[in-house]
């Protein structure tokens, strides 16, 4: 069995996908993993989840690291995607850079031929060049959010934001970001329960349904470690979307919220119930995505074991 155990250990590390931001047992500060499947495959260091989250929440940091959008704006989208693809080790961004470069070369060649030939070629070349520029600019704007999430996971980059004011003396916040989200979710549910008399019918049950979905999901993520994308989506629902909807509604006078109809014909009360329904659906979609991802990892392991230990491989 010694001849089988050695290759098995090596093959398993090659086959099994790495778990993003996995925390080793007993450690609270060190994190390992991959962001978007392409950042740390060669052992690059990974920023802690709380630092990644703080960077993504900082508007100053996001603006400072979106400077590359000026490159496609001046007509060089191929250069920006080449930079991002090499920096993040993303093959599809490198391929996009090659495609945009070929489009601009083709447009320039067509215009050059048109100068000594037909004006139609000049128009065609200008259309191709303009189209490639517009498509590249739109593609860059769409890719920026992914690029920021990847770049936020790089270590050694200071957070560009104002120094926060000293926090008031009180109970220390949980160091674990997932534990902080669990506590924040409990606070939001308590707020909804206390304000139940002011909230419209169906609002409090919807909040509790969101809790029923997210509470076990947060426990699951806390047990096996959250990657950057999961943490970002959970944080958005628990700390922004859900409490924001409740706070905006409770800021309104009760009579106004129940009777006044906006431009879309709905009252604020109806708007709140509708938004909570969307958050229920979004929470279930997120829960399903997290569990599906873990199920795929199990399936990969099963295929590996089936290929490794089938009878033909064990026959000596």
XYZ file of N, CA and C in Angstrom, residues 20-275:
768
model
N -11.052 28.827 -1.043
C -10.680 30.241 -0.907
C -10.743 30.683 0.535
N -9.687 31.370 0.938
C -9.628 31.950 2.271
C -9.894 30.920 3.365
N -9.341 29.690 3.189
C -9.544 28.650 4.208
C -8.691 28.964 5.425
N -9.242 28.843 6.620
C -8.498 29.069 7.857
C -8.059 27.730 8.411
N -6.792 27.533 8.685
C -6.353 26.288 9.308
C -6.884 26.190 10.717
N -7.062 24.944 11.226
C -7.615 24.787 12.573
C -6.755 25.487 13.604
N -7.455 26.211 14.532
C -6.767 26.855 15.630
C -6.166 28.188 15.282
N -6.252 28.636 14.033
C -5.673 29.932 13.661
C -6.791 30.893 13.405
N -6.568 32.144 13.752
C -7.590 33.165 13.554
C -7.138 34.258 12.630
N -5.847 34.439 12.428
C -5.359 35.543 11.612
C -4.916 35.120 10.243
N -4.304 33.921 10.090
C -3.748 33.528 8.803
C -4.839 32.956 7.928
N -4.794 33.272 6.652
C -5.763 32.761 5.699
C -5.036 32.372 4.443
N -5.590 31.369 3.753
C -5.007 30.927 2.508
C -6.133 30.769 1.510
N -5.825 30.577 0.212
C -6.836 30.276 -0.774
C -6.625 31.012 -2.043
N -7.700 31.084 -2.832
C -7.617 31.730 -4.131
C -8.810 32.611 -4.331
N -8.636 33.723 -5.032
C -9.715 34.642 -5.360
C -9.959 34.538 -6.845
N -11.211 34.259 -7.202
C -11.594 34.102 -8.592
C -10.811 32.964 -9.259
N -10.248 32.049 -8.483
C -9.574 30.899 -9.027
C -8.279 31.186 -9.736
N -7.665 32.381 -9.570
C -6.496 32.685 -10.376
C -5.462 33.529 -9.690
N -5.549 33.736 -8.394
C -4.638 34.702 -7.769
C -3.450 34.032 -7.128
N -3.665 32.925 -6.408
C -2.600 32.418 -5.562
C -2.199 30.980 -5.900
N -2.305 30.596 -7.137
C -1.940 29.240 -7.489
C -0.433 29.009 -7.409
N 0.351 30.026 -7.348
C 1.784 29.865 -7.217
C 2.275 30.310 -5.842
N 1.388 30.301 -4.881
C 1.801 30.569 -3.525
C 1.801 32.029 -3.133
N 1.130 32.880 -3.898
C 1.086 34.296 -3.527
C 0.320 34.466 -2.228
N 0.734 35.440 -1.425
C 0.083 35.654 -0.135
C -1.309 36.217 -0.330
N -2.195 35.933 0.603
C -3.595 36.331 0.531
C -3.926 37.254 1.695
N -4.646 38.306 1.417
C -5.040 39.229 2.475
C -6.121 38.595 3.345
N -6.182 38.934 4.631
C -7.246 38.411 5.494
C -8.610 38.898 5.021
N -9.681 38.114 5.249
C -11.010 38.500 4.772
C -11.461 39.856 5.290
N -11.148 40.188 6.560
C -11.596 41.472 7.080
C -10.923 42.640 6.353
N -9.650 42.458 5.942
C -8.957 43.500 5.184
C -9.537 43.622 3.781
N -9.859 42.482 3.166
C -10.475 42.497 1.833
C -11.810 43.220 1.876
N -12.613 42.891 2.898
C -13.919 43.521 3.028
C -13.787 45.025 3.251
N -12.813 45.429 4.088
C -12.641 46.854 4.355
C -12.208 47.608 3.097
N -11.359 46.983 2.309
C -10.953 47.617 1.055
C -12.128 47.796 0.103
N -12.943 46.758 -0.032
C -14.055 46.832 -0.972
C -15.107 47.841 -0.515
N -15.227 48.068 0.793
C -16.189 49.059 1.279
C -15.663 50.484 1.144
N -14.363 50.649 0.992
C -13.766 51.984 0.932
C -13.923 52.577 -0.466
N -14.693 53.651 -0.575
C -14.848 54.298 -1.887
C -13.530 54.886 -2.366
N -12.730 55.381 -1.438
C -11.431 55.946 -1.813
C -10.530 54.871 -2.400
N -10.515 53.692 -1.772
C -9.683 52.611 -2.281
C -10.164 52.145 -3.650
N -11.492 52.021 -3.808
C -12.030 51.561 -5.091
C -11.712 52.553 -6.210
N -11.827 53.856 -5.898
C -11.518 54.863 -6.914
C -10.032 54.852 -7.260
N -9.181 54.720 -6.245
C -7.738 54.734 -6.487
C -7.286 53.532 -7.303
N -7.999 52.410 -7.188
C -7.608 51.207 -7.917
C -8.436 50.983 -9.182
N -9.214 51.990 -9.567
C -9.932 51.947 -10.849
C -9.286 52.864 -11.884
N -8.051 53.287 -11.608
C -7.362 54.215 -12.513
C -7.191 53.639 -13.910
N -7.128 52.307 -14.015
C -6.858 51.671 -15.297
C -7.978 51.903 -16.320
N -9.171 52.344 -15.856
C -10.269 52.619 -16.790
C -9.937 53.782 -17.724
N -8.946 54.611 -17.341
C -8.533 55.694 -18.238
C -7.843 55.150 -19.485
N -7.260 53.947 -19.407
C -6.542 53.388 -20.556
C -7.500 53.041 -21.694
N -8.578 52.285 -21.475
C -9.519 52.057 -22.582
C -10.255 53.329 -22.998
N -10.404 54.288 -22.072
C -11.103 55.524 -22.429
C -10.349 56.307 -23.498
N -9.006 56.187 -23.532
C -8.224 56.899 -24.546
C -7.948 56.024 -25.759
N -8.596 54.854 -25.838
C -8.500 54.050 -27.047
C -7.550 52.874 -26.975
N -7.172 52.429 -25.773
C -6.226 51.311 -25.658
C -6.794 50.210 -24.752
N -7.969 49.680 -25.063
C -8.522 48.628 -24.195
C -7.650 47.382 -24.164
N -6.952 47.096 -25.282
C -6.107 45.900 -25.298
C -4.994 45.994 -24.254
N -4.480 47.209 -24.029
C -3.403 47.392 -23.066
C -3.911 47.174 -21.634
N -5.111 47.677 -21.345
C -5.653 47.519 -19.987
C -5.951 46.057 -19.690
N -6.536 45.325 -20.645
C -6.849 43.918 -20.393
C -5.582 43.068 -20.346
N -4.557 43.456 -21.089
C -3.286 42.744 -20.991
C -2.680 42.923 -19.598
N -2.736 44.162 -19.073
C -2.211 44.430 -17.730
C -2.976 43.616 -16.686
N -4.324 43.654 -16.744
C -5.126 42.934 -15.753
C -4.949 41.426 -15.879
N -4.915 40.935 -17.118
C -4.786 39.497 -17.312
C -3.486 38.956 -16.778
N -2.385 39.683 -17.000
C -1.090 39.235 -16.485
C -1.005 39.412 -14.978
N -1.566 40.505 -14.458
C -1.494 40.780 -13.018
C -2.320 39.765 -12.223
N -3.521 39.438 -12.720
C -4.418 38.515 -12.014
C -4.300 37.081 -12.511
N -3.472 36.849 -13.517
C -3.310 35.525 -14.120
C -4.643 34.989 -14.626
N -5.322 35.837 -15.439
C -6.597 35.452 -16.042
C -6.425 35.328 -17.547
N -6.557 34.095 -18.052
C -6.300 33.839 -19.467
C -7.316 34.566 -20.340
N -8.579 34.608 -19.908
C -9.599 35.204 -20.780
C -9.409 36.698 -20.949
N -8.822 37.369 -19.957
C -8.528 38.789 -20.124
C -7.362 38.984 -21.092
N -6.390 38.090 -21.067
C -5.291 38.164 -22.027
C -5.812 37.920 -23.434
N -6.718 36.942 -23.585
C -7.313 36.682 -24.900
C -8.128 37.887 -25.381
N -8.843 38.555 -24.454
C -9.588 39.763 -24.829
C -8.632 40.855 -25.303
N -7.482 40.987 -24.642
C -6.488 41.979 -25.054
C -6.008 41.697 -26.473
N -5.750 40.421 -26.777
C -5.303 40.056 -28.123
C -6.385 40.367 -29.149
N -7.650 40.073 -28.800
C -8.751 40.329 -29.735
C -8.896 41.825 -30.026
N -8.835 42.664 -28.977
C -8.949 44.112 -29.198
C -7.768 44.639 -30.001
N -6.574 44.116 -29.741
C -5.400 44.563 -30.489
C -5.542 44.210 -31.969
N -5.995 42.989 -32.257
C -6.193 42.587 -33.653
C -7.256 43.447 -34.327
N -8.306 43.809 -33.575
C -9.364 44.645 -34.150
C -8.818 46.023 -34.523
N -7.998 46.616 -33.646
C -7.439 47.936 -33.937
C -6.417 47.863 -35.084
N -5.620 46.796 -35.103
C -4.679 46.641 -36.220
C -5.426 46.480 -37.526
N -6.498 45.676 -37.500
C -7.303 45.507 -38.713
C -7.949 46.803 -39.161
N -8.451 47.593 -38.185
C -9.064 48.871 -38.534
C -8.037 49.814 -39.136
N -6.835 49.873 -38.534
C -5.798 50.748 -39.077
C -5.345 50.323 -40.452
N -5.227 49.027 -40.673
C -4.828 48.526 -41.995
C -5.878 48.862 -43.044
N -7.144 48.690 -42.671
C -8.225 48.992 -43.615
C -8.245 50.473 -43.979
N -8.046 51.327 -42.991
C -8.008 52.767 -43.268
C -6.807 53.098 -44.160
N -5.651 52.456 -43.895
C -4.474 52.697 -44.720
C -4.691 52.301 -46.163
N -5.347 51.178 -46.388
C -5.651 50.760 -47.753
C -6.654 51.705 -48.408
N -7.548 52.224 -47.590
C -8.542 53.149 -48.144
C -7.937 54.467 -48.594
N -6.864 54.889 -47.955
C -6.228 56.160 -48.339
C -5.645 56.109 -49.746
N -5.294 54.912 -50.169
C -4.747 54.784 -51.537
C -5.732 54.100 -52.464
N -6.903 53.862 -51.985
C -7.882 53.150 -52.801
C -9.270 53.743 -52.702
N -10.148 53.024 -51.979
C -11.561 53.386 -51.915
C -11.890 54.090 -50.608
N -12.770 55.096 -50.685
C -13.230 55.764 -49.465
C -14.080 54.836 -48.605
N -14.663 53.816 -49.251
C -15.481 52.868 -48.495
C -14.638 52.132 -47.459
N -13.377 51.830 -47.820
C -12.495 51.164 -46.867
C -12.177 52.065 -45.679
N -12.070 53.373 -45.916
C -11.816 54.303 -44.824
C -12.990 54.294 -43.850
N -14.203 54.348 -44.381
C -15.400 54.325 -43.530
C -15.489 53.014 -42.765
N -15.216 51.898 -43.477
C -15.285 50.586 -42.825
C -14.261 50.482 -41.704
N -13.027 50.944 -41.968
C -11.994 50.895 -40.937
C -12.348 51.758 -39.742
N -12.922 52.950 -40.002
C -13.322 53.822 -38.901
C -14.428 53.191 -38.062
N -15.367 52.525 -38.728
C -16.448 51.864 -37.994
C -15.911 50.724 -37.127
N -14.996 49.933 -37.685
C -14.422 48.823 -36.910
C -13.637 49.357 -35.707
N -12.831 50.391 -35.928
C -12.053 50.962 -34.833
C -12.930 51.563 -33.751
N -13.972 52.316 -34.171
C -14.877 52.921 -33.199
C -15.639 51.858 -32.423
N -16.086 50.806 -33.134
C -16.807 49.728 -32.462
C -15.933 48.997 -31.461
N -14.678 48.737 -31.843
C -13.762 48.062 -30.921
C -13.482 48.927 -29.689
N -13.364 50.239 -29.907
C -13.131 51.134 -28.768
C -14.331 51.148 -27.823
N -15.543 51.287 -28.381
C -16.737 51.318 -27.533
C -16.951 50.009 -26.794
N -16.766 48.879 -27.505
C -16.933 47.571 -26.865
C -15.889 47.371 -25.777
N -14.642 47.789 -26.059
C -13.582 47.638 -25.063
C -13.837 48.474 -23.826
N -14.360 49.702 -24.018
C -14.650 50.561 -22.873
C -15.769 49.972 -22.019
N -16.840 49.491 -22.673
C -17.944 48.886 -21.926
C -17.486 47.611 -21.215
N -16.680 46.811 -21.889
C -16.143 45.588 -21.286
C -15.287 45.917 -20.068
N -14.506 46.987 -20.155
C -13.641 47.375 -19.031
C -14.465 47.777 -17.815
N -15.524 48.547 -18.035
C -16.378 48.978 -16.919
C -17.022 47.765 -16.249
N -17.464 46.789 -17.068
C -18.092 45.592 -16.510
C -17.092 44.718 -15.745
N -15.824 44.707 -16.201
C -14.813 43.866 -15.556
C -14.213 44.514 -14.319
N -14.501 45.795 -14.091
C -13.825 46.499 -12.999
C -14.181 45.923 -11.633
N -15.436 45.530 -11.428
C -15.814 45.005 -10.112
C -15.064 43.708 -9.805
N -14.926 42.838 -10.817
C -14.160 41.604 -10.617
C -12.698 41.912 -10.331
N -12.140 42.873 -11.071
C -10.741 43.255 -10.866
C -10.520 43.803 -9.451
N -11.464 44.600 -8.956
C -11.309 45.152 -7.613
C -11.347 44.058 -6.555
N -12.225 43.056 -6.740
C -12.277 41.965 -5.770
C -10.974 41.171 -5.771
N -10.392 40.974 -6.962
C -9.121 40.259 -7.038
C -8.014 41.085 -6.407
N -7.964 42.367 -6.742
C -6.882 43.221 -6.255
C -6.995 43.426 -4.742
N -8.209 43.412 -4.223
C -8.380 43.589 -2.778
C -7.763 42.445 -1.996
N -7.623 41.276 -2.637
C -7.057 40.119 -1.957
C -5.539 40.108 -1.987
N -4.919 41.028 -2.752
C -3.464 41.083 -2.756
C -2.976 41.659 -1.434
N -1.930 41.107 -0.875
C -1.355 41.653 0.350
C -0.328 42.714 0.000
N 0.083 43.447 1.010
C 1.116 44.454 0.805
C 0.612 45.741 0.212
N -0.705 45.910 0.087
C -1.286 47.128 -0.464
C -2.036 47.848 0.639
N -1.630 49.041 1.021
C -2.312 49.747 2.105
C -3.719 50.151 1.707
N -4.593 50.247 2.672
C -5.953 50.702 2.438
C -5.950 52.225 2.372
N -6.373 52.764 1.233
C -6.361 54.209 1.048
C -7.684 54.752 1.560
N -7.720 55.128 2.795
C -8.942 55.673 3.379
C -8.571 56.536 4.585
N -9.493 57.384 4.971
C -9.227 58.278 6.097
C -9.094 57.485 7.381
N -8.296 58.006 8.304
C -8.127 57.344 9.591
C -9.437 57.461 10.367
N -10.040 56.340 10.784
C -11.328 56.417 11.485
C -11.181 57.043 12.864
N -12.267 57.652 13.311
C -12.270 58.222 14.654
C -12.221 57.103 15.684
N -11.672 57.373 16.859
C -11.599 56.324 17.889
C -12.984 55.791 18.218
N -13.074 54.491 18.270
C -14.354 53.855 18.559
C -14.728 54.072 20.016
N -16.013 54.260 20.310
C -16.431 54.418 21.698
C -16.165 53.153 22.488
N -15.909 53.335 23.764
C -15.623 52.205 24.630
C -16.882 51.364 24.775
N -16.745 50.090 24.570
C -17.890 49.202 24.664
C -17.447 47.777 24.438
N -18.395 46.855 24.251
C -18.026 45.461 24.015
C -17.219 45.335 22.732
N -16.166 44.548 22.782
C -15.311 44.367 21.614
C -16.066 43.624 20.529
N -15.891 44.093 19.289
C -16.542 43.445 18.155
C -15.857 42.115 17.865
N -16.578 41.136 17.342
C -15.967 39.845 17.031
C -14.884 40.012 15.968
N -13.738 39.340 16.182
C -12.647 39.424 15.218
C -12.989 38.687 13.930
N -13.775 37.635 14.014
C -14.160 36.852 12.854
C -15.251 37.606 12.084
N -15.047 37.895 10.777
C -16.073 38.635 10.032
C -17.393 37.889 9.931
N -17.362 36.558 9.855
C -18.611 35.799 9.786
C -19.356 35.892 11.113
N -18.628 35.829 12.235
C -19.276 35.999 13.544
C -19.888 37.386 13.673
N -19.211 38.397 13.108
C -19.771 39.748 13.128
C -21.062 39.813 12.324
N -21.116 39.110 11.195
C -22.336 39.089 10.392
C -23.465 38.367 11.127
N -23.137 37.295 11.844
C -24.164 36.600 12.620
C -24.760 37.517 13.686
N -23.903 38.279 14.362
C -24.390 39.209 15.381
C -25.207 40.328 14.752
N -24.763 40.823 13.607
C -25.497 41.894 12.917
C -26.869 41.409 12.467
N -26.956 40.170 11.990
C -28.247 39.613 11.582
C -29.192 39.529 12.768
N -28.686 39.109 13.916
C -29.537 39.062 15.117
C -30.038 40.458 15.483
N -29.184 41.467 15.345
C -29.603 42.838 15.653
C -30.717 43.303 14.717
N -30.584 42.987 13.427
C -31.605 43.410 12.460
C -32.938 42.738 12.770
N -32.908 41.456 13.091
C -34.150 40.738 13.408
C -34.784 41.311 14.673
N -33.954 41.624 15.693
C -34.500 42.239 16.902
C -35.133 43.587 16.600
N -34.519 44.363 15.720
C -35.093 45.651 15.326
C -36.448 45.465 14.661
N -36.550 44.476 13.765
C -37.822 44.217 13.088
C -38.892 43.765 14.077
N -38.513 42.945 15.038
C -39.487 42.485 16.032
C -39.984 43.642 16.900
N -39.061 44.525 17.324
C -39.481 45.661 18.158
C -40.377 46.625 17.387
N -40.112 46.776 16.095
C -40.892 47.725 15.287
C -42.044 47.044 14.559
N -42.412 45.826 14.990
C -43.456 45.079 14.290
C -44.768 45.828 14.166
N -45.131 46.629 15.177
C -46.381 47.372 15.106
C -46.392 48.447 14.043
N -45.230 48.967 13.655
C -45.137 50.012 12.633
C -44.913 49.453 11.246
N -44.447 48.216 11.151
C -44.155 47.637 9.847
C -45.431 47.098 9.209
N -45.507 47.083 7.895
C -46.708 46.571 7.213
C -46.829 45.067 7.371
N -48.039 44.560 7.094
C -48.280 43.119 7.179
C -47.341 42.379 6.229
N -46.761 41.332 6.733
C -45.857 40.517 5.922
C -44.404 40.898 6.041
N -44.099 42.044 6.623
C -42.706 42.491 6.700
C -41.915 41.660 7.708
N -42.449 41.530 8.920
C -41.724 40.779 9.951
C -41.568 39.305 9.571
N -42.606 38.621 9.061
C -42.389 37.237 8.616
C -41.324 37.121 7.529
N -41.258 38.117 6.627
C -40.232 38.080 5.578
C -38.828 38.209 6.167
N -38.689 39.103 7.167
C -37.384 39.254 7.828
C -36.990 37.954 8.517
N -37.947 37.312 9.173
C -37.632 36.056 9.852
C -37.319 34.944 8.852
N -37.962 34.984 7.677
C -37.650 33.992 6.644
C -36.227 34.179 6.125
N -35.822 35.446 5.973
C -34.435 35.723 5.575
C -33.475 35.190 6.624
N -33.829 35.386 7.915
C -32.984 34.867 8.988
C -32.906 33.342 8.935
N -34.044 32.691 8.664
C -34.064 31.228 8.608
C -33.145 30.702 7.503
N -32.967 31.482 6.435
C -32.079 31.066 5.345
C -30.621 31.388 5.673
N -30.367 32.609 6.159
C -28.989 33.061 6.340
C -28.330 32.517 7.596
N -29.111 32.259 8.653
C -28.484 31.791 9.897
C -27.751 30.465 9.693
N -28.383 29.419 9.114
C -27.619 28.181 8.876
C -26.537 28.351 7.815
N -26.775 29.248 6.852
C -25.753 29.478 5.828
C -24.502 30.102 6.438
N -24.678 31.074 7.339
C -23.532 31.687 8.013
C -22.811 30.666 8.886
N -23.554 29.798 9.550
C -22.916 28.759 10.365
C -22.098 27.806 9.490
N -22.638 27.484 8.321
C -21.921 26.606 7.387
C -20.642 27.263 6.892
N -20.750 28.537 6.519
C -19.583 29.262 6.012
C -18.539 29.447 7.107
N -18.989 29.707 8.340
C -18.056 29.875 9.451
C -17.293 28.583 9.733
N -17.929 27.454 9.500
C -17.298 26.171 9.787
C -16.203 25.840 8.798
N -16.432 26.111 7.506
C -15.451 25.711 6.501
C -14.683 26.871 5.888
N -14.984 28.120 6.315
C -14.247 29.278 5.805
C -14.947 29.880 4.600
N -15.035 31.219 4.562
C -15.735 31.919 3.478
C -14.731 32.469 2.493
N -15.066 32.367 1.184
C -14.206 33.023 0.206
C -14.662 34.467 0.031
N -13.920 35.216 -0.768
C -14.167 36.658 -0.886
C -15.559 36.940 -1.454
N -15.945 36.210 -2.479
C -17.237 36.461 -3.125
C -18.395 36.175 -2.179
N -18.325 35.037 -1.465
C -19.378 34.691 -0.507
C -19.473 35.740 0.599
N -18.329 36.136 1.134
C -18.331 37.119 2.216
C -18.894 38.452 1.743
N -18.551 38.841 0.527
C -19.041 40.110 -0.020
C -20.563 40.089 -0.168
N -21.114 38.990 -0.705
C -22.565 38.892 -0.909
C -23.317 38.815 0.419
N -22.791 38.038 1.361
C -23.438 37.948 2.673
C -23.411 39.297 3.386
N -22.292 39.966 3.313
C -22.167 41.269 3.972
C -23.122 42.287 3.364
N -23.292 42.236 2.033
C -24.190 43.184 1.380
C -25.623 43.023 1.875
N -26.086 41.772 2.016
C -27.462 41.534 2.460
C -27.635 41.899 3.929
N -26.702 41.433 4.773
C -26.877 41.553 6.219
C -26.616 42.963 6.724
N -25.643 43.657 6.131
C -25.257 44.971 6.670
C -25.766 46.145 5.847
N -26.268 45.892 4.630
C -26.678 47.021 3.791
C -28.121 46.906 3.321
N -28.428 45.861 2.537
C -29.743 45.788 1.906
C -30.882 45.632 2.910
N -30.769 44.636 3.805
C -31.859 44.367 4.748
C -32.030 45.484 5.770
N -30.992 45.880 6.510
C -31.201 46.972 7.475
C -31.526 48.293 6.786
N -30.985 48.515 5.588
C -31.278 49.762 4.876
C -32.750 49.883 4.526
N -33.356 48.779 4.045
C -34.783 48.815 3.705
C -35.630 49.125 4.940
N -35.312 48.483 6.060
C -36.091 48.720 7.282
C -35.899 50.140 7.798
N -34.669 50.622 7.807
C -34.401 51.965 8.334
C -35.064 53.035 7.483
N -34.990 52.905 6.161
C -35.615 53.907 5.292
C -37.130 53.956 5.507
N -37.737 52.781 5.713
C -39.182 52.756 5.938
C -39.530 53.366 7.294
N -38.803 52.992 8.336
C -39.119 53.478 9.675
C -38.839 54.967 9.840
N -38.044 55.556 8.948
C -37.813 57.001 8.994
C -39.036 57.798 8.547
N -39.962 57.147 7.846
C -41.144 57.845 7.321
C -42.260 57.876 8.366
N -43.095 58.932 8.339
C -44.289 58.928 9.193
C -45.187 57.755 8.825
N -45.843 57.179 9.828
C -46.606 55.954 9.593
C -47.755 56.180 8.616
N -48.503 57.280 8.755
C -49.628 57.528 7.846
C -49.144 57.696 6.412
N -48.051 58.428 6.250
C -47.500 58.640 4.906
C -47.072 57.310 4.294
N -46.399 56.463 5.069
C -45.881 55.196 4.548
C -47.002 54.262 4.123
N -48.161 54.369 4.771
C -49.262 53.461 4.461
C -50.171 53.962 3.349
N -50.223 55.272 3.116
C -51.231 55.818 2.189
C -50.649 56.494 0.956
N -49.491 57.108 1.065
C -48.965 57.878 -0.063
C -48.428 56.947 -1.150
N -48.798 57.233 -2.393
C -48.357 56.418 -3.520
C -47.350 57.204 -4.355
N -46.268 56.553 -4.688
C -45.202 57.175 -5.457
C -45.477 57.127 -6.940
N -44.494 57.513 -7.765
C -44.670 57.527 -9.227
C -45.000 56.155 -9.805
N -44.555 55.091 -9.154
C -44.839 53.745 -9.669
C -46.172 53.201 -9.173
N -46.916 53.989 -8.414
C -48.233 53.574 -7.941
C -48.231 52.772 -6.663
N -47.071 52.550 -6.055
C -46.982 51.748 -4.835
C -46.714 52.639 -3.634
N -47.263 52.254 -2.490
C -46.976 52.966 -1.241
C -45.624 52.496 -0.701
N -45.005 53.272 0.209
C -43.765 52.793 0.834
C -43.929 51.449 1.529
N -45.110 51.206 2.098
C -45.335 49.914 2.750
C -45.276 48.782 1.736
N -45.913 48.988 0.576
C -45.877 47.965 -0.468
C -44.459 47.796 -1.022
N -43.746 48.916 -1.133
C -42.357 48.856 -1.603
C -41.499 48.019 -0.653
N -41.678 48.217 0.657
C -40.890 47.482 1.635
C -41.159 45.980 1.535
N -42.433 45.601 1.486
C -42.769 44.183 1.392
C -42.184 43.572 0.119
N -42.247 44.329 -0.985
C -41.689 43.842 -2.246
C -40.176 43.654 -2.147
N -39.485 44.633 -1.537
C -38.035 44.517 -1.399
C -37.652 43.355 -0.489
